[in-house]
PDB file of C-alpha atoms in Angstrom:
ATOM      1  CA  MET A   1     -23.157  32.019   0.085  1.00  0.00           C
ATOM      2  CA  VAL A   2     -22.879  35.589  -1.248  1.00  0.00           C
ATOM      3  CA  THR A   3     -23.329  38.322   1.392  1.00  0.00           C
ATOM      4  CA  ALA A   4     -24.162  41.930   0.659  1.00  0.00           C
ATOM      5  CA  SER A   5     -21.942  44.594   2.129  1.00  0.00           C
ATOM      6  CA  VAL A   6     -23.728  47.121   4.337  1.00  0.00           C
ATOM      7  CA  GLY A   7     -22.759  50.434   5.840  1.00  0.00           C
ATOM      8  CA  PRO A   8     -22.380  51.251   9.570  1.00  0.00           C
ATOM      9  CA  GLY A   9     -25.623  51.050  11.485  1.00  0.00           C
ATOM     10  CA  VAL A  10     -27.477  49.301   8.619  1.00  0.00           C
ATOM     11  CA  SER A  11     -28.655  45.738   9.236  1.00  0.00           C
ATOM     12  CA  PRO A  12     -28.415  43.316   6.352  1.00  0.00           C
ATOM     13  CA  PRO A  13     -31.729  42.078   4.956  1.00  0.00           C
ATOM     14  CA  ALA A  14     -32.963  38.919   6.576  1.00  0.00           C
ATOM     15  CA  ALA A  15     -33.302  35.847   4.430  1.00  0.00           C
ATOM     16  CA  GLY A  16     -36.932  34.984   4.787  1.00  0.00           C
ATOM     17  CA  PRO A  17     -38.685  31.866   3.483  1.00  0.00           C
ATOM     18  CA  GLY A  18     -39.424  33.573   0.221  1.00  0.00           C
ATOM     19  CA  ALA A  19     -35.881  34.686  -0.386  1.00  0.00           C
ATOM     20  CA  GLY A  20     -34.436  33.146  -3.584  1.00  0.00           C
ATOM     21  CA  PRO A  21     -30.907  31.826  -4.054  1.00  0.00           C
ATOM     22  CA  GLY A  22     -28.113  34.297  -4.647  1.00  0.00           C
ATOM     23  CA  PRO A  23     -26.462  34.723  -8.092  1.00  0.00           C
ATOM     24  CA  ALA A  24     -23.696  32.239  -7.318  1.00  0.00           C
ATOM     25  CA  GLU A  25     -26.063  29.650  -5.985  1.00  0.00           C
ATOM     26  CA  GLY A  26     -28.402  30.163  -8.928  1.00  0.00           C
ATOM     27  CA  ALA A  27     -25.492  29.613 -11.293  1.00  0.00           C
ATOM     28  CA  ASP A  28     -24.527  26.416  -9.479  1.00  0.00           C
ATOM     29  CA  LEU A  29     -28.104  25.087  -9.704  1.00  0.00           C
ATOM     30  CA  LEU A  30     -28.190  25.928 -13.383  1.00  0.00           C
ATOM     31  CA  PHE A  31     -24.956  24.163 -14.009  1.00  0.00           C
ATOM     32  CA  VAL A  32     -26.142  21.070 -12.111  1.00  0.00           C
ATOM     33  CA  ALA A  33     -29.378  21.067 -14.132  1.00  0.00           C
ATOM     34  CA  LEU A  34     -27.533  21.371 -17.396  1.00  0.00           C
ATOM     35  CA  SER A  35     -25.142  18.599 -16.365  1.00  0.00           C
ATOM     36  CA  ALA A  36     -28.110  16.305 -15.484  1.00  0.00           C
ATOM     37  CA  GLY A  37     -29.738  17.081 -18.821  1.00  0.00           C
ATOM     38  CA  PHE A  38     -26.631  16.273 -20.763  1.00  0.00           C
ATOM     39  CA  THR A  39     -26.222  13.053 -18.747  1.00  0.00           C
ATOM     40  CA  SER A  40     -29.746  12.004 -19.593  1.00  0.00           C
ATOM     41  CA  LEU A  41     -29.297  12.733 -23.323  1.00  0.00           C
ATOM     42  CA  SER A  42     -26.001  10.905 -23.502  1.00  0.00           C
ATOM     43  CA  HIS A  43     -27.068   7.937 -21.447  1.00  0.00           C
ATOM     44  CA  PRO A  44     -28.135   5.605 -24.279  1.00  0.00           C
ATOM     45  CA  LEU A  45     -24.676   6.109 -25.891  1.00  0.00           C
ATOM     46  CA  LEU A  46     -22.936   5.222 -22.644  1.00  0.00           C
ATOM     47  CA  TYR A  47     -25.278   2.307 -22.094  1.00  0.00           C
ATOM     48  CA  VAL A  48     -24.431   0.724 -25.446  1.00  0.00           C
ATOM     49  CA  LYS A  49     -20.761   1.452 -24.971  1.00  0.00           C
ATOM     50  CA  LEU A  50     -20.745  -0.374 -21.617  1.00  0.00           C
ATOM     51  CA  LEU A  51     -22.481  -3.457 -23.097  1.00  0.00           C
ATOM     52  CA  VAL A  52     -19.885  -3.466 -25.835  1.00  0.00           C
ATOM     53  CA  GLN A  53     -17.085  -3.068 -23.277  1.00  0.00           C
ATOM     54  CA  VAL A  54     -18.163  -6.163 -21.366  1.00  0.00           C
ATOM     55  CA  GLY A  55     -18.187  -8.109 -24.632  1.00  0.00           C
ATOM     56  CA  HIS A  56     -21.916  -8.581 -25.064  1.00  0.00           C
ATOM     57  CA  GLU A  57     -22.806  -8.964 -28.739  1.00  0.00           C
ATOM     58  CA  PRO A  58     -26.490  -9.811 -29.153  1.00  0.00           C
ATOM     59  CA  LEU A  59     -26.370  -9.580 -32.933  1.00  0.00           C
ATOM     60  CA  PRO A  60     -24.055 -11.305 -35.432  1.00  0.00           C
ATOM     61  CA  PRO A  61     -21.652  -9.321 -37.603  1.00  0.00           C
ATOM     62  CA  THR A  62     -22.602  -8.336 -41.133  1.00  0.00           C
ATOM     63  CA  LEU A  63     -20.503  -8.473 -44.271  1.00  0.00           C
ATOM     64  CA  GLY A  64     -19.400  -5.144 -45.663  1.00  0.00           C
ATOM     65  CA  ARG A  65     -16.589  -3.474 -47.536  1.00  0.00           C
ATOM     66  CA  ASN A  66     -13.851  -1.152 -46.319  1.00  0.00           C
ATOM     67  CA  LEU A  67     -12.487   1.905 -48.103  1.00  0.00           C
ATOM     68  CA  LEU A  68     -10.286  -0.305 -50.291  1.00  0.00           C
ATOM     69  CA  GLY A  69     -13.281  -2.383 -51.375  1.00  0.00           C
ATOM     70  CA  ARG A  70     -12.275  -5.474 -49.457  1.00  0.00           C
ATOM     71  CA  LYS A  71     -14.911  -7.567 -47.738  1.00  0.00           C
ATOM     72  CA  VAL A  72     -14.830  -7.290 -43.943  1.00  0.00           C
ATOM     73  CA  LEU A  73     -17.109  -8.224 -41.066  1.00  0.00           C
ATOM     74  CA  TYR A  74     -18.667  -5.303 -39.143  1.00  0.00           C
ATOM     75  CA  LEU A  75     -20.255  -5.606 -35.719  1.00  0.00           C
ATOM     76  CA  PRO A  76     -23.525  -3.764 -35.125  1.00  0.00           C
ATOM     77  CA  GLY A  77     -23.018  -0.012 -34.574  1.00  0.00           C
ATOM     78  CA  PHE A  78     -24.683   2.189 -31.991  1.00  0.00           C
ATOM     79  CA  PHE A  79     -28.016   2.648 -33.786  1.00  0.00           C
ATOM     80  CA  THR A  80     -28.461  -1.014 -34.630  1.00  0.00           C
ATOM     81  CA  TYR A  81     -27.528  -1.998 -31.034  1.00  0.00           C
ATOM     82  CA  ALA A  82     -29.872   0.615 -29.563  1.00  0.00           C
ATOM     83  CA  ARG A  83     -32.771  -0.643 -31.778  1.00  0.00           C
ATOM     84  CA  HIS A  84     -32.138  -4.145 -30.376  1.00  0.00           C
ATOM     85  CA  ILE A  85     -32.402  -2.833 -26.794  1.00  0.00           C
ATOM     86  CA  VAL A  86     -35.647  -1.087 -27.685  1.00  0.00           C
ATOM     87  CA  ARG A  87     -37.041  -4.366 -29.150  1.00  0.00           C
ATOM     88  CA  VAL A  88     -36.162  -6.225 -25.921  1.00  0.00           C
ATOM     89  CA  ASP A  89     -36.926  -3.637 -23.211  1.00  0.00           C
ATOM     90  CA  GLY A  90     -38.836  -0.872 -24.988  1.00  0.00           C
ATOM     91  CA  LYS A  91     -37.674   2.738 -25.267  1.00  0.00           C
ATOM     92  CA  LYS A  92     -37.432   3.042 -21.477  1.00  0.00           C
ATOM     93  CA  GLY A  93     -34.847   0.280 -21.638  1.00  0.00           C
ATOM     94  CA  LEU A  94     -32.336   2.698 -23.147  1.00  0.00           C
ATOM     95  CA  PHE A  95     -32.291   4.531 -19.784  1.00  0.00           C
ATOM     96  CA  ARG A  96     -31.550   1.583 -17.555  1.00  0.00           C
ATOM     97  CA  GLY A  97     -29.221   2.796 -14.722  1.00  0.00           C
ATOM     98  CA  LEU A  98     -29.834   6.505 -15.496  1.00  0.00           C
ATOM     99  CA  THR A  99     -30.941   7.504 -11.935  1.00  0.00           C
ATOM    100  CA  PRO A 100     -27.754   6.485 -10.141  1.00  0.00           C
ATOM    101  CA  ARG A 101     -25.691   7.980 -13.034  1.00  0.00           C
ATOM    102  CA  ILE A 102     -27.465  11.366 -12.630  1.00  0.00           C
ATOM    103  CA  ILE A 103     -26.847  11.270  -8.888  1.00  0.00           C
ATOM    104  CA  SER A 104     -23.182  10.391  -9.545  1.00  0.00           C
ATOM    105  CA  SER A 105     -22.826  13.242 -12.039  1.00  0.00           C
ATOM    106  CA  THR A 106     -24.508  15.656  -9.647  1.00  0.00           C
ATOM    107  CA  LEU A 107     -22.262  14.600  -6.776  1.00  0.00           C
ATOM    108  CA  SER A 108     -19.198  15.092  -9.016  1.00  0.00           C
ATOM    109  CA  THR A 109     -20.334  18.539 -10.160  1.00  0.00           C
ATOM    110  CA  VAL A 110     -21.223  19.732  -6.667  1.00  0.00           C
ATOM    111  CA  THR A 111     -17.998  18.355  -5.205  1.00  0.00           C
ATOM    112  CA  ARG A 112     -15.858  20.123  -7.818  1.00  0.00           C
ATOM    113  CA  GLY A 113     -17.728  23.367  -7.052  1.00  0.00           C
ATOM    114  CA  ARG A 114     -17.092  23.024  -3.336  1.00  0.00           C
ATOM    115  CA  VAL A 115     -13.468  22.217  -3.795  1.00  0.00           C
ATOM    116  CA  LYS A 116     -13.057  25.119  -6.185  1.00  0.00           C
ATOM    117  CA  LYS A 117     -14.639  27.493  -3.619  1.00  0.00           C
ATOM    118  CA  ALA A 118     -12.402  26.161  -0.858  1.00  0.00           C
ATOM    119  CA  PHE A 119      -9.323  26.671  -3.066  1.00  0.00           C
ATOM    120  CA  PRO A 120     -10.341  29.454  -5.450  1.00  0.00           C
ATOM    121  CA  LEU A 121      -8.574  29.991  -8.737  1.00  0.00           C
ATOM    122  CA  GLU A 122      -8.347  33.717  -7.910  1.00  0.00           C
ATOM    123  CA  ASP A 123      -5.552  32.838  -5.484  1.00  0.00           C
ATOM    124  CA  MET A 124      -3.542  31.355  -8.344  1.00  0.00           C
ATOM    125  CA  GLU A 125      -1.540  32.954 -11.134  1.00  0.00           C
ATOM    126  CA  HIS A 126      -2.715  32.272 -14.688  1.00  0.00           C
ATOM    127  CA  VAL A 127      -0.488  31.752 -17.650  1.00  0.00           C
ATOM    128  CA  SER A 128       0.238  34.954 -19.642  1.00  0.00           C
ATOM    129  CA  ASN A 129       1.966  35.547 -22.987  1.00  0.00           C
ATOM    130  CA  LYS A 130       4.294  37.879 -21.095  1.00  0.00           C
ATOM    131  CA  ASP A 131       5.690  35.067 -18.900  1.00  0.00           C
ATOM    132  CA  ASP A 132       9.063  33.498 -19.591  1.00  0.00           C
ATOM    133  CA  VAL A 133       9.356  29.741 -20.208  1.00  0.00           C
ATOM    134  CA  LYS A 134      10.064  28.750 -16.615  1.00  0.00           C
ATOM    135  CA  THR A 135       7.391  30.975 -15.170  1.00  0.00           C
ATOM    136  CA  SER A 136       4.695  29.820 -17.549  1.00  0.00           C
ATOM    137  CA  LEU A 137       5.544  26.147 -16.995  1.00  0.00           C
ATOM    138  CA  ARG A 138       5.402  26.659 -13.232  1.00  0.00           C
ATOM    139  CA  LYS A 139       1.913  28.179 -13.598  1.00  0.00           C
ATOM    140  CA  VAL A 140       0.717  25.347 -15.790  1.00  0.00           C
ATOM    141  CA  VAL A 141       1.963  22.775 -13.221  1.00  0.00           C
ATOM    142  CA  LYS A 142       0.217  24.652 -10.452  1.00  0.00           C
ATOM    143  CA  GLU A 143      -3.074  24.919 -12.343  1.00  0.00           C
ATOM    144  CA  THR A 144      -2.946  21.267 -13.378  1.00  0.00           C
ATOM    145  CA  SER A 145      -2.318  20.222  -9.765  1.00  0.00           C
ATOM    146  CA  HIS A 146      -5.404  22.193  -8.745  1.00  0.00           C
ATOM    147  CA  GLU A 147      -7.519  20.544 -11.441  1.00  0.00           C
ATOM    148  CA  MET A 148      -6.126  17.123 -10.455  1.00  0.00           C
ATOM    149  CA  MET A 149      -7.117  17.652  -6.831  1.00  0.00           C
ATOM    150  CA  MET A 150     -10.665  18.649  -7.784  1.00  0.00           C
ATOM    151  CA  GLN A 151     -11.056  15.723 -10.162  1.00  0.00           C
ATOM    152  CA  CYS A 152      -9.687  13.101  -7.687  1.00  0.00           C
ATOM    153  CA  VAL A 153     -11.906  14.294  -4.890  1.00  0.00           C
ATOM    154  CA  SER A 154     -15.056  14.368  -7.068  1.00  0.00           C
ATOM    155  CA  ARG A 155     -14.192  10.954  -8.485  1.00  0.00           C
ATOM    156  CA  VAL A 156     -13.900   9.398  -5.052  1.00  0.00           C
ATOM    157  CA  ILE A 157     -17.204  10.936  -3.848  1.00  0.00           C
ATOM    158  CA  SER A 158     -19.202   9.948  -6.949  1.00  0.00           C
ATOM    159  CA  HIS A 159     -17.689   6.505  -7.486  1.00  0.00           C
ATOM    160  CA  PRO A 160     -20.190   4.463  -5.354  1.00  0.00           C
ATOM    161  CA  LEU A 161     -23.080   5.690  -7.535  1.00  0.00           C
ATOM    162  CA  HIS A 162     -20.994   5.019 -10.625  1.00  0.00           C
ATOM    163  CA  VAL A 163     -20.560   1.392  -9.553  1.00  0.00           C
ATOM    164  CA  ILE A 164     -24.348   1.037  -9.001  1.00  0.00           C
ATOM    165  CA  SER A 165     -25.136   2.548 -12.416  1.00  0.00           C
ATOM    166  CA  MET A 166     -22.694   0.200 -14.154  1.00  0.00           C
ATOM    167  CA  ARG A 167     -24.176  -2.874 -12.487  1.00  0.00           C
ATOM    168  CA  CYS A 168     -27.740  -1.800 -13.226  1.00  0.00           C
ATOM    169  CA  MET A 169     -26.892  -1.437 -16.885  1.00  0.00           C
ATOM    170  CA  VAL A 170     -25.066  -4.745 -17.383  1.00  0.00           C
ATOM    171  CA  GLN A 171     -28.049  -6.657 -15.993  1.00  0.00           C
ATOM    172  CA  PHE A 172     -29.342  -6.446 -19.556  1.00  0.00           C
ATOM    173  CA  VAL A 173     -26.867  -9.244 -20.460  1.00  0.00           C
ATOM    174  CA  GLY A 174     -28.276 -11.905 -18.142  1.00  0.00           C
ATOM    175  CA  ARG A 175     -31.763 -10.314 -17.639  1.00  0.00           C
ATOM    176  CA  GLU A 176     -31.096 -10.116 -13.863  1.00  0.00           C
ATOM    177  CA  VAL A 177     -32.916  -7.963 -11.406  1.00  0.00           C
ATOM    178  CA  LYS A 178     -30.426  -8.024  -8.559  1.00  0.00           C
ATOM    179  CA  TYR A 179     -29.763  -4.297  -8.684  1.00  0.00           C
ATOM    180  CA  GLY A 180     -32.883  -2.125  -8.771  1.00  0.00           C
ATOM    181  CA  GLY A 181     -33.352   1.149  -6.922  1.00  0.00           C
ATOM    182  CA  VAL A 182     -30.452   3.206  -5.614  1.00  0.00           C
ATOM    183  CA  LEU A 183     -31.125   2.457  -1.950  1.00  0.00           C
ATOM    184  CA  SER A 184     -31.664  -1.244  -2.450  1.00  0.00           C
ATOM    185  CA  SER A 185     -28.455  -1.465  -4.551  1.00  0.00           C
ATOM    186  CA  ILE A 186     -26.493   0.279  -1.836  1.00  0.00           C
ATOM    187  CA  GLY A 187     -27.862  -2.225   0.731  1.00  0.00           C
ATOM    188  CA  MET A 188     -27.011  -5.136  -1.550  1.00  0.00           C
ATOM    189  CA  ILE A 189     -23.391  -4.044  -1.977  1.00  0.00           C
ATOM    190  CA  LEU A 190     -22.998  -3.364   1.712  1.00  0.00           C
ATOM    191  CA  LYS A 191     -24.404  -6.801   2.572  1.00  0.00           C
ATOM    192  CA  GLU A 192     -22.341  -8.796   0.121  1.00  0.00           C
ATOM    193  CA  GLU A 193     -19.086  -6.827  -0.147  1.00  0.00           C
ATOM    194  CA  GLY A 194     -18.986  -4.292   2.711  1.00  0.00           C
ATOM    195  CA  PHE A 195     -18.273  -0.638   2.437  1.00  0.00           C
ATOM    196  CA  GLY A 196     -15.015  -1.349   0.584  1.00  0.00           C
ATOM    197  CA  GLY A 197     -17.077  -2.773  -2.322  1.00  0.00           C
ATOM    198  CA  PHE A 198     -17.736   0.780  -3.508  1.00  0.00           C
ATOM    199  CA  PHE A 199     -14.103   1.749  -3.741  1.00  0.00           C
ATOM    200  CA  VAL A 200     -10.789  -0.042  -3.761  1.00  0.00           C
ATOM    201  CA  TYR A 201     -11.713  -3.687  -3.160  1.00  0.00           C
ATOM    202  CA  HIS A 202     -14.509  -6.070  -2.439  1.00  0.00           C
ATOM    203  CA  LEU A 203     -14.514  -9.375  -0.611  1.00  0.00           C
ATOM    204  CA  GLN A 204     -15.135 -12.474  -2.706  1.00  0.00           C
ATOM    205  CA  GLN A 205     -16.220 -15.907  -1.530  1.00  0.00           C
ATOM    206  CA  GLU A 206     -12.670 -17.011  -2.303  1.00  0.00           C
ATOM    207  CA  LYS A 207     -11.353 -14.389   0.136  1.00  0.00           C
ATOM    208  CA  MET A 208      -9.957 -12.342  -2.745  1.00  0.00           C
ATOM    209  CA  TYR A 209      -9.620  -8.557  -2.812  1.00  0.00           C
ATOM    210  CA  HIS A 210      -9.500  -6.476  -6.020  1.00  0.00           C
ATOM    211  CA  SER A 211     -10.186  -2.984  -7.285  1.00  0.00           C
ATOM    212  CA  SER A 212     -13.747  -2.024  -7.972  1.00  0.00           C
ATOM    213  CA  GLY A 213     -12.588   0.332 -10.670  1.00  0.00           C
ATOM    214  CA  LEU A 214     -11.705   3.430  -8.648  1.00  0.00           C
ATOM    215  CA  ILE A 215      -7.900   3.167  -9.088  1.00  0.00           C
ATOM    216  CA  PRO A 216      -7.807   2.885 -12.895  1.00  0.00           C
ATOM    217  CA  HIS A 217     -10.363   5.674 -13.197  1.00  0.00           C
ATOM    218  CA  ILE A 218      -8.284   8.022 -11.017  1.00  0.00           C
ATOM    219  CA  LEU A 219      -5.107   7.074 -12.858  1.00  0.00           C
ATOM    220  CA  GLY A 220      -6.790   7.752 -16.160  1.00  0.00           C
ATOM    221  CA  ASP A 221      -7.981  11.178 -14.909  1.00  0.00           C
ATOM    222  CA  VAL A 222      -4.529  12.084 -13.681  1.00  0.00           C
ATOM    223  CA  VAL A 223      -2.739  10.952 -16.898  1.00  0.00           C
ATOM    224  CA  PHE A 224      -5.332  12.776 -19.025  1.00  0.00           C
ATOM    225  CA  LEU A 225      -5.027  16.088 -17.174  1.00  0.00           C
ATOM    226  CA  TRP A 226      -1.246  16.204 -17.149  1.00  0.00           C
ATOM    227  CA  CYS A 227      -0.707  15.044 -20.731  1.00  0.00           C
ATOM    228  CA  CYS A 228      -3.501  17.358 -22.076  1.00  0.00           C
ATOM    229  CA  ASN A 229      -2.310  20.498 -20.204  1.00  0.00           C
ATOM    230  CA  LEU A 230       1.414  19.974 -20.732  1.00  0.00           C
ATOM    231  CA  LEU A 231       1.059  19.104 -24.445  1.00  0.00           C
ATOM    232  CA  ALA A 232      -1.227  22.118 -25.034  1.00  0.00           C
ATOM    233  CA  HIS A 233       1.268  24.330 -23.161  1.00  0.00           C
ATOM    234  CA  PHE A 234       4.296  23.151 -25.154  1.00  0.00           C
ATOM    235  CA  ILE A 235       2.480  23.446 -28.468  1.00  0.00           C
ATOM    236  CA  ASN A 236       1.268  26.929 -27.693  1.00  0.00           C
ATOM    237  CA  THR A 237       4.741  27.928 -26.518  1.00  0.00           C
ATOM    238  CA  TYR A 238       6.986  26.409 -29.159  1.00  0.00           C
ATOM    239  CA  ALA A 239       4.770  25.598 -32.190  1.00  0.00           C
ATOM    240  CA  VAL A 240       2.518  28.605 -32.476  1.00  0.00           C
ATOM    241  CA  ASP A 241       4.269  31.731 -33.782  1.00  0.00           C
ATOM    242  CA  ASP A 242       3.172  34.958 -32.132  1.00  0.00           C
ATOM    243  CA  ASN A 243       3.581  36.773 -35.463  1.00  0.00           C
ATOM    244  CA  PHE A 244       0.802  34.629 -36.985  1.00  0.00           C
ATOM    245  CA  ASN A 245      -2.498  36.553 -37.198  1.00  0.00           C
ATOM    246  CA  GLN A 246      -4.620  33.725 -35.826  1.00  0.00           C
ATOM    247  CA  ALA A 247      -2.214  32.722 -33.062  1.00  0.00           C
ATOM    248  CA  SER A 248      -4.656  33.554 -30.264  1.00  0.00           C
ATOM    249  CA  VAL A 249      -7.424  31.589 -31.922  1.00  0.00           C
ATOM    250  CA  ILE A 250      -5.230  28.568 -32.428  1.00  0.00           C
ATOM    251  CA  ARG A 251      -4.113  28.692 -28.835  1.00  0.00           C
ATOM    252  CA  SER A 252      -7.726  28.752 -27.639  1.00  0.00           C
ATOM    253  CA  TYR A 253      -8.450  25.467 -29.422  1.00  0.00           C
ATOM    254  CA  THR A 254      -5.197  23.657 -28.681  1.00  0.00           C
ATOM    255  CA  LYS A 255      -6.280  22.257 -25.353  1.00  0.00           C
ATOM    256  CA  PHE A 256      -9.614  21.062 -26.836  1.00  0.00           C
ATOM    257  CA  VAL A 257      -7.902  19.195 -29.629  1.00  0.00           C
ATOM    258  CA  MET A 258      -5.291  17.723 -27.255  1.00  0.00           C
ATOM    259  CA  GLY A 259      -8.122  16.576 -25.030  1.00  0.00           C
ATOM    260  CA  ILE A 260      -9.670  14.532 -27.836  1.00  0.00           C
ATOM    261  CA  ALA A 261      -6.258  12.990 -28.736  1.00  0.00           C
ATOM    262  CA  VAL A 262      -5.281  12.209 -25.166  1.00  0.00           C
ATOM    263  CA  SER A 263      -8.692  10.720 -24.299  1.00  0.00           C
ATOM    264  CA  MET A 264      -8.090   8.088 -26.920  1.00  0.00           C
ATOM    265  CA  LEU A 265      -4.729   7.201 -25.356  1.00  0.00           C
ATOM    266  CA  THR A 266      -6.156   7.006 -21.882  1.00  0.00           C
ATOM    267  CA  TYR A 267      -9.263   4.999 -22.951  1.00  0.00           C
ATOM    268  CA  PRO A 268      -7.900   1.688 -21.614  1.00  0.00           C
ATOM    269  CA  PHE A 269      -8.063   3.096 -18.072  1.00  0.00           C
ATOM    270  CA  LEU A 270     -11.751   3.841 -18.553  1.00  0.00           C
ATOM    271  CA  LEU A 271     -12.401   0.394 -19.972  1.00  0.00           C
ATOM    272  CA  VAL A 272     -10.568  -1.441 -17.179  1.00  0.00           C
ATOM    273  CA  GLY A 273     -12.259   0.718 -14.536  1.00  0.00           C
ATOM    274  CA  ASP A 274     -15.736  -0.078 -15.886  1.00  0.00           C
ATOM    275  CA  LEU A 275     -14.990  -3.769 -16.214  1.00  0.00           C
ATOM    276  CA  MET A 276     -13.649  -3.944 -12.619  1.00  0.00           C
ATOM    277  CA  ALA A 277     -16.831  -2.281 -11.327  1.00  0.00           C
ATOM    278  CA  VAL A 278     -18.934  -5.264 -12.514  1.00  0.00           C
ATOM    279  CA  ASN A 279     -16.424  -8.114 -12.336  1.00  0.00           C
ATOM    280  CA  ASN A 280     -17.510 -11.057 -10.118  1.00  0.00           C
ATOM    281  CA  CYS A 281     -20.412  -9.158  -8.575  1.00  0.00           C
ATOM    282  CA  GLY A 282     -22.874 -11.977  -9.202  1.00  0.00           C
ATOM    283  CA  LEU A 283     -24.027 -10.766 -12.587  1.00  0.00           C
ATOM    284  CA  ARG A 284     -23.505 -12.777 -15.804  1.00  0.00           C
ATOM    285  CA  ALA A 285     -21.641  -9.898 -17.524  1.00  0.00           C
ATOM    286  CA  GLY A 286     -18.946 -10.039 -14.870  1.00  0.00           C
ATOM    287  CA  LEU A 287     -18.387 -13.765 -14.866  1.00  0.00           C
ATOM    288  CA  PRO A 288     -16.987 -16.370 -17.297  1.00  0.00           C
ATOM    289  CA  PRO A 289     -17.315 -16.764 -20.254  1.00  0.00           C
ATOM    290  CA  TYR A 290     -17.596 -12.964 -20.572  1.00  0.00           C
ATOM    291  CA  ALA A 291     -14.628 -12.369 -18.353  1.00  0.00           C
ATOM    292  CA  PRO A 292     -12.429 -14.266 -15.899  1.00  0.00           C
ATOM    293  CA  VAL A 293     -12.466 -13.349 -12.219  1.00  0.00           C
ATOM    294  CA  PHE A 294      -9.724 -10.744 -12.081  1.00  0.00           C
ATOM    295  CA  SER A 295      -7.436 -10.627  -9.070  1.00  0.00           C
ATOM    296  CA  SER A 296      -6.646  -6.945  -9.721  1.00  0.00           C
ATOM    297  CA  TRP A 297      -7.129  -4.202 -12.283  1.00  0.00           C
ATOM    298  CA  ILE A 298      -3.641  -4.947 -13.529  1.00  0.00           C
ATOM    299  CA  HIS A 299      -4.746  -8.530 -14.184  1.00  0.00           C
ATOM    300  CA  CYS A 300      -7.680  -7.199 -16.162  1.00  0.00           C
ATOM    301  CA  TRP A 301      -5.426  -4.864 -18.161  1.00  0.00           C
ATOM    302  CA  ARG A 302      -3.006  -7.696 -19.039  1.00  0.00           C
ATOM    303  CA  HIS A 303      -5.880  -9.958 -20.056  1.00  0.00           C
ATOM    304  CA  LEU A 304      -7.392  -7.370 -22.427  1.00  0.00           C
ATOM    305  CA  SER A 305      -3.911  -6.518 -23.778  1.00  0.00           C
ATOM    306  CA  ALA A 306      -3.199 -10.157 -24.559  1.00  0.00           C
ATOM    307  CA  GLU A 307      -6.462 -10.400 -26.487  1.00  0.00           C
ATOM    308  CA  GLY A 308      -5.938  -7.108 -28.272  1.00  0.00           C
ATOM    309  CA  GLN A 309      -9.098  -5.664 -26.661  1.00  0.00           C
ATOM    310  CA  LEU A 310      -7.737  -2.630 -24.744  1.00  0.00           C
ATOM    311  CA  PHE A 311      -9.750  -0.292 -26.955  1.00  0.00           C
ATOM    312  CA  ARG A 312     -12.982  -2.348 -27.074  1.00  0.00           C
ATOM    313  CA  GLY A 313     -15.924   0.008 -27.155  1.00  0.00           C
ATOM    314  CA  SER A 314     -13.922   3.106 -28.069  1.00  0.00           C
ATOM    315  CA  SER A 315     -15.775   3.355 -31.395  1.00  0.00           C
ATOM    316  CA  LEU A 316     -19.464   2.689 -31.780  1.00  0.00           C
ATOM    317  CA  LEU A 317     -20.077   3.580 -35.408  1.00  0.00           C
ATOM    318  CA  PHE A 318     -17.713   1.491 -37.491  1.00  0.00           C
ATOM    319  CA  ARG A 319     -16.941  -1.645 -35.460  1.00  0.00           C
ATOM    320  CA  ARG A 320     -14.791  -3.983 -37.486  1.00  0.00           C
ATOM    321  CA  ALA A 321     -14.737  -7.542 -36.145  1.00  0.00           C
ATOM    322  CA  SER A 322     -11.255  -8.599 -35.120  1.00  0.00           C
ATOM    323  CA  PRO A 323     -10.302 -12.063 -36.551  1.00  0.00           C
ATOM    324  CA  SER A 324      -8.561 -12.984 -33.276  1.00  0.00           C
ATOM    325  CA  ALA A 325     -11.400 -11.828 -30.990  1.00  0.00           C
ATOM    326  CA  THR A 326     -13.974 -14.189 -29.445  1.00  0.00           C
ATOM    327  CA  PHE A 327     -17.610 -13.062 -29.356  1.00  0.00           C
ATOM    328  CA  LEU A 328     -20.572 -14.447 -27.527  1.00  0.00           C
ATOM    329  CA  PHE A 329     -23.669 -14.045 -29.691  1.00  0.00           C
ATOM    330  CA  ASP A 330     -27.107 -14.563 -28.223  1.00  0.00           C
TER     331      ASP A 330
END
């Protein structure tokens, strides 16, 4: 909380019931509200992506032509898939699982803010053009370590609601109603899998333990941060000439471009994490024939790799059907 400095003998103003939030708190609330709004707007896209990730194809592929004019089979894109969901569940159906996702996003945002305040960036040195190579690299490593700490803590705190959101959404596949409200879903997981079901493992009837998606998500976050920051740093240091007029502009966009490129490379971690969150939880989308019961997230990774499906769901506009892939059409 922000406190006003007062002179000797002057009492600070009391915070009465009508006192509004300070500037910092107001900014935090605004950021949380904007994050919730973006989460709501992007939810249909994430919903369709998740259904594609688990391998649910409710519509058959259509014949089309590629850029070379050859005939190929294309699976339904985002808009066609979304229209199918609307036909089945109505427009509200596109927002299945939104409430726990908003709570998860809010927890992540608030946690990052709290960690940032506990370990403020003001106490850290920022990279400057005047730094030598060793100094600038040391600062990048320090800043990336700080970002990694914030991201890992926020991921752990928000993961239970992420698991609930994923399971609520994939109920579309089997038309189940096992997971409903947030509180009832929490009770269901605690009853069937225990507290560990939200995080690293959950107990199966066969006495098996496996990841519920937290580990691959954290690994993906860590690999993304380090690759993105280090690549951007080396490009700005060695590839961008200071004598170039637009050098500062190029440097400002390097990290953004690297983020897009690295996110594609780390997508398998996201896919495996989402699949493990729903695997063998009693829902059709997490059971054969959609997926075997995985003994670990590494087992899931190897299974997807063997089938050439490690990037399933990464593209939702032009989805070419793979000749070797097996699809389950309703």
